[in-house]
PDB file of C-alpha atoms in Angstrom:
ATOM      1  CA  MET A   1      -0.449  29.368   4.901  1.00  0.00           C
ATOM      2  CA  ASN A   2      -0.125  26.163   6.841  1.00  0.00           C
ATOM      3  CA  GLU A   3      -1.912  23.118   5.532  1.00  0.00           C
ATOM      4  CA  PRO A   4      -3.378  20.665   8.003  1.00  0.00           C
ATOM      5  CA  SER A   5      -1.437  17.515   8.584  1.00  0.00           C
ATOM      6  CA  PRO A   6      -2.665  14.473   6.777  1.00  0.00           C
ATOM      7  CA  ARG A   7      -1.985  12.390   9.893  1.00  0.00           C
ATOM      8  CA  LEU A   8      -5.119  10.593  11.131  1.00  0.00           C
ATOM      9  CA  ARG A   9      -5.889  11.160  14.774  1.00  0.00           C
ATOM     10  CA  PRO A  10      -5.894   8.048  16.928  1.00  0.00           C
ATOM     11  CA  SER A  11      -9.679   8.573  17.544  1.00  0.00           C
ATOM     12  CA  VAL A  12     -10.401   8.304  13.881  1.00  0.00           C
ATOM     13  CA  LEU A  13      -8.473   5.014  13.632  1.00  0.00           C
ATOM     14  CA  SER A  14     -10.145   3.616  16.802  1.00  0.00           C
ATOM     15  CA  ASP A  15     -13.547   4.127  15.154  1.00  0.00           C
ATOM     16  CA  TYR A  16     -12.662   1.190  12.906  1.00  0.00           C
ATOM     17  CA  ALA A  17     -10.779  -0.901  15.510  1.00  0.00           C
ATOM     18  CA  PRO A  18      -9.774  -3.530  16.168  1.00  0.00           C
ATOM     19  CA  TRP A  19      -7.256  -3.559  13.272  1.00  0.00           C
ATOM     20  CA  PRO A  20      -5.687  -6.856  12.446  1.00  0.00           C
ATOM     21  CA  GLU A  21      -1.935  -7.519  12.416  1.00  0.00           C
ATOM     22  CA  PRO A  22      -0.628  -8.474   8.984  1.00  0.00           C
ATOM     23  CA  ARG A  23      -0.668 -12.241   8.456  1.00  0.00           C
ATOM     24  CA  PRO A  24       2.123 -14.037   6.580  1.00  0.00           C
ATOM     25  CA  HIS A  25       1.644 -13.796   2.814  1.00  0.00           C
ATOM     26  CA  THR A  26       0.661 -16.860   0.845  1.00  0.00           C
ATOM     27  CA  GLY A  27       1.984 -18.287  -2.463  1.00  0.00           C
ATOM     28  CA  PRO A  28      -1.263 -17.630  -4.342  1.00  0.00           C
ATOM     29  CA  GLU A  29      -1.241 -14.064  -2.999  1.00  0.00           C
ATOM     30  CA  LEU A  30       2.289 -13.442  -4.279  1.00  0.00           C
ATOM     31  CA  ASP A  31       1.501 -15.090  -7.594  1.00  0.00           C
ATOM     32  CA  ARG A  32      -1.572 -12.892  -8.113  1.00  0.00           C
ATOM     33  CA  LEU A  33       0.344  -9.758  -7.188  1.00  0.00           C
ATOM     34  CA  LEU A  34       2.988 -10.513  -9.842  1.00  0.00           C
ATOM     35  CA  ALA A  35       0.161 -11.280 -12.345  1.00  0.00           C
ATOM     36  CA  LEU A  36      -1.553  -7.977 -11.605  1.00  0.00           C
ATOM     37  CA  LEU A  37       1.704  -6.107 -12.289  1.00  0.00           C
ATOM     38  CA  ASP A  38       2.171  -8.038 -15.489  1.00  0.00           C
ATOM     39  CA  ALA A  39      -1.407  -7.373 -16.623  1.00  0.00           C
ATOM     40  CA  GLY A  40      -0.857  -3.635 -15.821  1.00  0.00           C
ATOM     41  CA  GLY A  41       2.036  -3.518 -18.242  1.00  0.00           C
ATOM     42  CA  HIS A  42       4.704  -3.344 -15.583  1.00  0.00           C
ATOM     43  CA  ARG A  43       6.665  -6.477 -16.383  1.00  0.00           C
ATOM     44  CA  GLY A  44      10.382  -5.777 -16.111  1.00  0.00           C
ATOM     45  CA  GLY A  45       9.740  -2.179 -14.890  1.00  0.00           C
ATOM     46  CA  GLY A  46      11.032  -0.341 -11.932  1.00  0.00           C
ATOM     47  CA  VAL A  47       8.931  -0.877  -8.824  1.00  0.00           C
ATOM     48  CA  ALA A  48       9.134   1.009  -5.526  1.00  0.00           C
ATOM     49  CA  LEU A  49       8.536  -1.455  -2.722  1.00  0.00           C
ATOM     50  CA  GLY A  50       7.169  -0.065   0.592  1.00  0.00           C
ATOM     51  CA  HIS A  51       6.580  -2.053   3.709  1.00  0.00           C
ATOM     52  CA  GLY A  52       5.847  -1.846   7.394  1.00  0.00           C
ATOM     53  CA  ARG A  53       8.425  -2.967   9.985  1.00  0.00           C
ATOM     54  CA  ASP A  54       6.403  -5.884  11.385  1.00  0.00           C
ATOM     55  CA  PRO A  55       7.777  -9.394  10.631  1.00  0.00           C
ATOM     56  CA  ALA A  56       4.967 -10.437   8.253  1.00  0.00           C
ATOM     57  CA  SER A  57       5.297  -7.265   6.141  1.00  0.00           C
ATOM     58  CA  GLN A  58       9.068  -7.545   5.991  1.00  0.00           C
ATOM     59  CA  ALA A  59       8.815 -11.203   4.878  1.00  0.00           C
ATOM     60  CA  ALA A  60       6.186 -10.403   2.251  1.00  0.00           C
ATOM     61  CA  ALA A  61       8.353  -7.545   0.910  1.00  0.00           C
ATOM     62  CA  ALA A  62      11.450  -9.756   0.778  1.00  0.00           C
ATOM     63  CA  ALA A  63       9.531 -12.502  -1.042  1.00  0.00           C
ATOM     64  CA  PHE A  64       8.209  -9.978  -3.528  1.00  0.00           C
ATOM     65  CA  ALA A  65      11.621  -8.420  -4.110  1.00  0.00           C
ATOM     66  CA  ASP A  66      13.116 -11.851  -4.823  1.00  0.00           C
ATOM     67  CA  ALA A  67      10.310 -12.875  -7.192  1.00  0.00           C
ATOM     68  CA  TRP A  68      10.243  -9.546  -8.996  1.00  0.00           C
ATOM     69  CA  GLN A  69      14.004  -9.447  -9.555  1.00  0.00           C
ATOM     70  CA  ALA A  70      13.949 -13.084 -10.634  1.00  0.00           C
ATOM     71  CA  SER A  71      11.357 -12.203 -13.313  1.00  0.00           C
ATOM     72  CA  GLY A  72      13.610  -9.431 -14.674  1.00  0.00           C
ATOM     73  CA  GLY A  73      12.077  -6.499 -12.797  1.00  0.00           C
ATOM     74  CA  THR A  74      14.068  -3.891 -10.945  1.00  0.00           C
ATOM     75  CA  LEU A  75      13.485  -2.207  -7.616  1.00  0.00           C
ATOM     76  CA  ALA A  76      13.537   1.553  -7.912  1.00  0.00           C
ATOM     77  CA  ALA A  77      13.414   1.846  -4.088  1.00  0.00           C
ATOM     78  CA  VAL A  78      12.791  -0.180  -0.986  1.00  0.00           C
ATOM     79  CA  VAL A  79      11.349   1.866   1.837  1.00  0.00           C
ATOM     80  CA  ASP A  80      10.106   0.805   5.259  1.00  0.00           C
ATOM     81  CA  TRP A  81       8.107   2.872   7.755  1.00  0.00           C
ATOM     82  CA  PRO A  82       6.949   2.654  11.296  1.00  0.00           C
ATOM     83  CA  GLU A  83       3.275   2.214  12.165  1.00  0.00           C
ATOM     84  CA  ASP A  84       3.397   5.399  14.167  1.00  0.00           C
ATOM     85  CA  ALA A  85       5.460   8.459  13.252  1.00  0.00           C
ATOM     86  CA  ALA A  86       5.335  12.236  13.359  1.00  0.00           C
ATOM     87  CA  SER A  87       4.648  12.618   9.662  1.00  0.00           C
ATOM     88  CA  TRP A  88       6.037   9.887   7.328  1.00  0.00           C
ATOM     89  CA  LEU A  89       7.189  12.644   4.966  1.00  0.00           C
ATOM     90  CA  ARG A  90      10.760  11.348   4.561  1.00  0.00           C
ATOM     91  CA  GLN A  91       9.548   7.829   3.763  1.00  0.00           C
ATOM     92  CA  ALA A  92       6.937   9.156   1.334  1.00  0.00           C
ATOM     93  CA  GLN A  93       9.510  11.194  -0.520  1.00  0.00           C
ATOM     94  CA  ARG A  94      11.902   8.218  -0.745  1.00  0.00           C
ATOM     95  CA  LEU A  95       9.150   6.022  -2.049  1.00  0.00           C
ATOM     96  CA  THR A  96       8.178   8.424  -4.849  1.00  0.00           C
ATOM     97  CA  HIS A  97      11.453  10.136  -5.665  1.00  0.00           C
ATOM     98  CA  PRO A  98      12.748   7.553  -8.138  1.00  0.00           C
ATOM     99  CA  GLU A  99       9.468   7.978 -10.173  1.00  0.00           C
ATOM    100  CA  PRO A 100       8.788   4.182 -10.354  1.00  0.00           C
ATOM    101  CA  ASP A 101       6.480   2.494 -12.866  1.00  0.00           C
ATOM    102  CA  ALA A 102       4.466   1.159  -9.993  1.00  0.00           C
ATOM    103  CA  TRP A 103       4.409   0.780  -6.233  1.00  0.00           C
ATOM    104  CA  VAL A 104       3.947  -2.409  -4.200  1.00  0.00           C
ATOM    105  CA  VAL A 105       2.895  -2.294  -0.504  1.00  0.00           C
ATOM    106  CA  ALA A 106       3.100  -4.809   2.319  1.00  0.00           C
ATOM    107  CA  ALA A 107       2.001  -3.255   5.627  1.00  0.00           C
ATOM    108  CA  SER A 108      -0.454  -3.221   8.431  1.00  0.00           C
ATOM    109  CA  PRO A 109      -3.733  -1.474   7.729  1.00  0.00           C
ATOM    110  CA  VAL A 110      -2.983   1.299  10.306  1.00  0.00           C
ATOM    111  CA  GLY A 111       0.532   1.895   9.064  1.00  0.00           C
ATOM    112  CA  TRP A 112      -0.684   2.008   5.395  1.00  0.00           C
ATOM    113  CA  ALA A 113      -3.548   4.325   6.382  1.00  0.00           C
ATOM    114  CA  GLN A 114      -1.110   6.905   7.655  1.00  0.00           C
ATOM    115  CA  MET A 115       1.471   6.397   4.898  1.00  0.00           C
ATOM    116  CA  SER A 116      -1.112   6.536   2.060  1.00  0.00           C
ATOM    117  CA  ARG A 117      -2.482   9.858   3.369  1.00  0.00           C
ATOM    118  CA  ARG A 118       0.981  11.322   3.481  1.00  0.00           C
ATOM    119  CA  LEU A 119       1.707  10.079  -0.028  1.00  0.00           C
ATOM    120  CA  ARG A 120      -1.562  11.554  -1.379  1.00  0.00           C
ATOM    121  CA  HIS A 121      -1.101  14.850   0.446  1.00  0.00           C
ATOM    122  CA  SER A 122       2.627  15.496  -0.206  1.00  0.00           C
ATOM    123  CA  THR A 123       3.751  13.696  -3.376  1.00  0.00           C
ATOM    124  CA  ASP A 124       2.725  12.726  -6.899  1.00  0.00           C
ATOM    125  CA  TRP A 125       1.876   9.129  -5.792  1.00  0.00           C
ATOM    126  CA  ASP A 126      -0.873   7.502  -7.797  1.00  0.00           C
ATOM    127  CA  PRO A 127      -2.996   4.802  -6.166  1.00  0.00           C
ATOM    128  CA  SER A 128      -4.018   3.441  -9.549  1.00  0.00           C
ATOM    129  CA  ARG A 129      -0.353   2.354 -10.060  1.00  0.00           C
ATOM    130  CA  THR A 130      -0.152   0.804  -6.571  1.00  0.00           C
ATOM    131  CA  PHE A 131      -0.528  -2.880  -5.768  1.00  0.00           C
ATOM    132  CA  GLY A 132      -0.889  -4.351  -2.294  1.00  0.00           C
ATOM    133  CA  PHE A 133      -0.699  -7.601  -0.357  1.00  0.00           C
ATOM    134  CA  ALA A 134      -3.861  -8.848   1.372  1.00  0.00           C
ATOM    135  CA  SER A 135      -2.992  -6.990   4.588  1.00  0.00           C
ATOM    136  CA  VAL A 136      -3.755  -3.665   2.958  1.00  0.00           C
ATOM    137  CA  GLY A 137      -6.939  -4.821   1.351  1.00  0.00           C
ATOM    138  CA  ASP A 138      -8.947  -4.363   4.597  1.00  0.00           C
ATOM    139  CA  SER A 139     -12.479  -3.181   3.721  1.00  0.00           C
ATOM    140  CA  ARG A 140     -12.403  -0.467   6.483  1.00  0.00           C
ATOM    141  CA  LEU A 141      -9.318   1.176   5.092  1.00  0.00           C
ATOM    142  CA  PRO A 142     -10.875   3.413   2.346  1.00  0.00           C
ATOM    143  CA  ALA A 143     -13.328   4.820   4.788  1.00  0.00           C
ATOM    144  CA  ALA A 144     -10.718   5.421   7.453  1.00  0.00           C
ATOM    145  CA  VAL A 145      -8.315   7.290   5.113  1.00  0.00           C
ATOM    146  CA  GLY A 146     -10.985   9.426   3.495  1.00  0.00           C
ATOM    147  CA  PRO A 147     -12.436   9.898   0.003  1.00  0.00           C
ATOM    148  CA  GLY A 148     -10.274   9.351  -2.997  1.00  0.00           C
ATOM    149  CA  VAL A 149      -7.067   8.540  -1.186  1.00  0.00           C
ATOM    150  CA  LEU A 150      -6.916   4.864  -2.260  1.00  0.00           C
ATOM    151  CA  ASP A 151      -9.281   4.824  -5.303  1.00  0.00           C
ATOM    152  CA  GLY A 152      -7.782   2.640  -8.033  1.00  0.00           C
ATOM    153  CA  MET A 153      -5.386   0.723  -5.844  1.00  0.00           C
ATOM    154  CA  ARG A 154      -5.389  -3.039  -6.454  1.00  0.00           C
ATOM    155  CA  GLY A 155      -4.056  -6.038  -4.728  1.00  0.00           C
ATOM    156  CA  ALA A 156      -4.233  -9.762  -4.014  1.00  0.00           C
ATOM    157  CA  THR A 157      -6.211 -11.644  -1.374  1.00  0.00           C
ATOM    158  CA  ALA A 158      -4.562 -14.495   0.589  1.00  0.00           C
ATOM    159  CA  ASP A 159      -6.395 -17.102  -1.570  1.00  0.00           C
ATOM    160  CA  GLY A 160      -5.210 -15.483  -4.872  1.00  0.00           C
ATOM    161  CA  ARG A 161      -8.207 -13.381  -5.826  1.00  0.00           C
ATOM    162  CA  THR A 162      -8.019  -9.701  -6.689  1.00  0.00           C
ATOM    163  CA  TRP A 163      -9.230  -6.690  -4.726  1.00  0.00           C
ATOM    164  CA  THR A 164      -9.600  -3.140  -6.019  1.00  0.00           C
ATOM    165  CA  VAL A 165     -10.580   0.094  -4.324  1.00  0.00           C
ATOM    166  CA  ARG A 166     -13.499   1.689  -6.217  1.00  0.00           C
ATOM    167  CA  ARG A 167     -15.314   4.818  -4.988  1.00  0.00           C
ATOM    168  CA  GLY A 168     -14.330   4.039  -1.390  1.00  0.00           C
ATOM    169  CA  TRP A 169     -15.134   0.315  -1.432  1.00  0.00           C
ATOM    170  CA  ILE A 170     -12.988  -2.805  -1.634  1.00  0.00           C
ATOM    171  CA  VAL A 171     -14.344  -4.952  -4.496  1.00  0.00           C
ATOM    172  CA  GLU A 172     -13.057  -8.539  -4.783  1.00  0.00           C
ATOM    173  CA  THR A 173     -13.005 -10.487  -8.035  1.00  0.00           C
ATOM    174  CA  ASP A 174     -11.617 -13.871  -9.217  1.00  0.00           C
ATOM    175  CA  GLY A 175      -9.332 -12.497 -11.976  1.00  0.00           C
ATOM    176  CA  ALA A 176      -6.871  -9.833 -12.787  1.00  0.00           C
TER     177      ALA A 176
END
């Protein structure tokens, strides 16, 4: 029996348009992301780092990789993906195959929408062990990807606050 593809149709994504391009990450954002991983018990652990191919996402991923490794952490995998692809299956498998302690994501909302659906559909990926930069904390994202796909995911806002996906909503708070 063939299962339907988790790929979102362009018409679904356009319902929530216009989607912003990722902006350059900030110092407070990176600091909060590291603090969230630390608070989650992931200090020094193996993190799989996933990112889009746009310049802002690549720069955020590189900054995270440098900071994470400088703090004693290891990178279980570093995987990039295009914003548009046939399925994202190969990237999803590479991101989850090393069985990391946590995942960190820097991407455009559209690219992450597609990738997160592939991860949820085809792997053992756990959004509650996933941490994102501000670019993937877009309030429209949980509705666009569908119920339960991102629940539990956390991340940092550009000004250093925390966002969490709870029951399909992005909830922002001041602390970890």
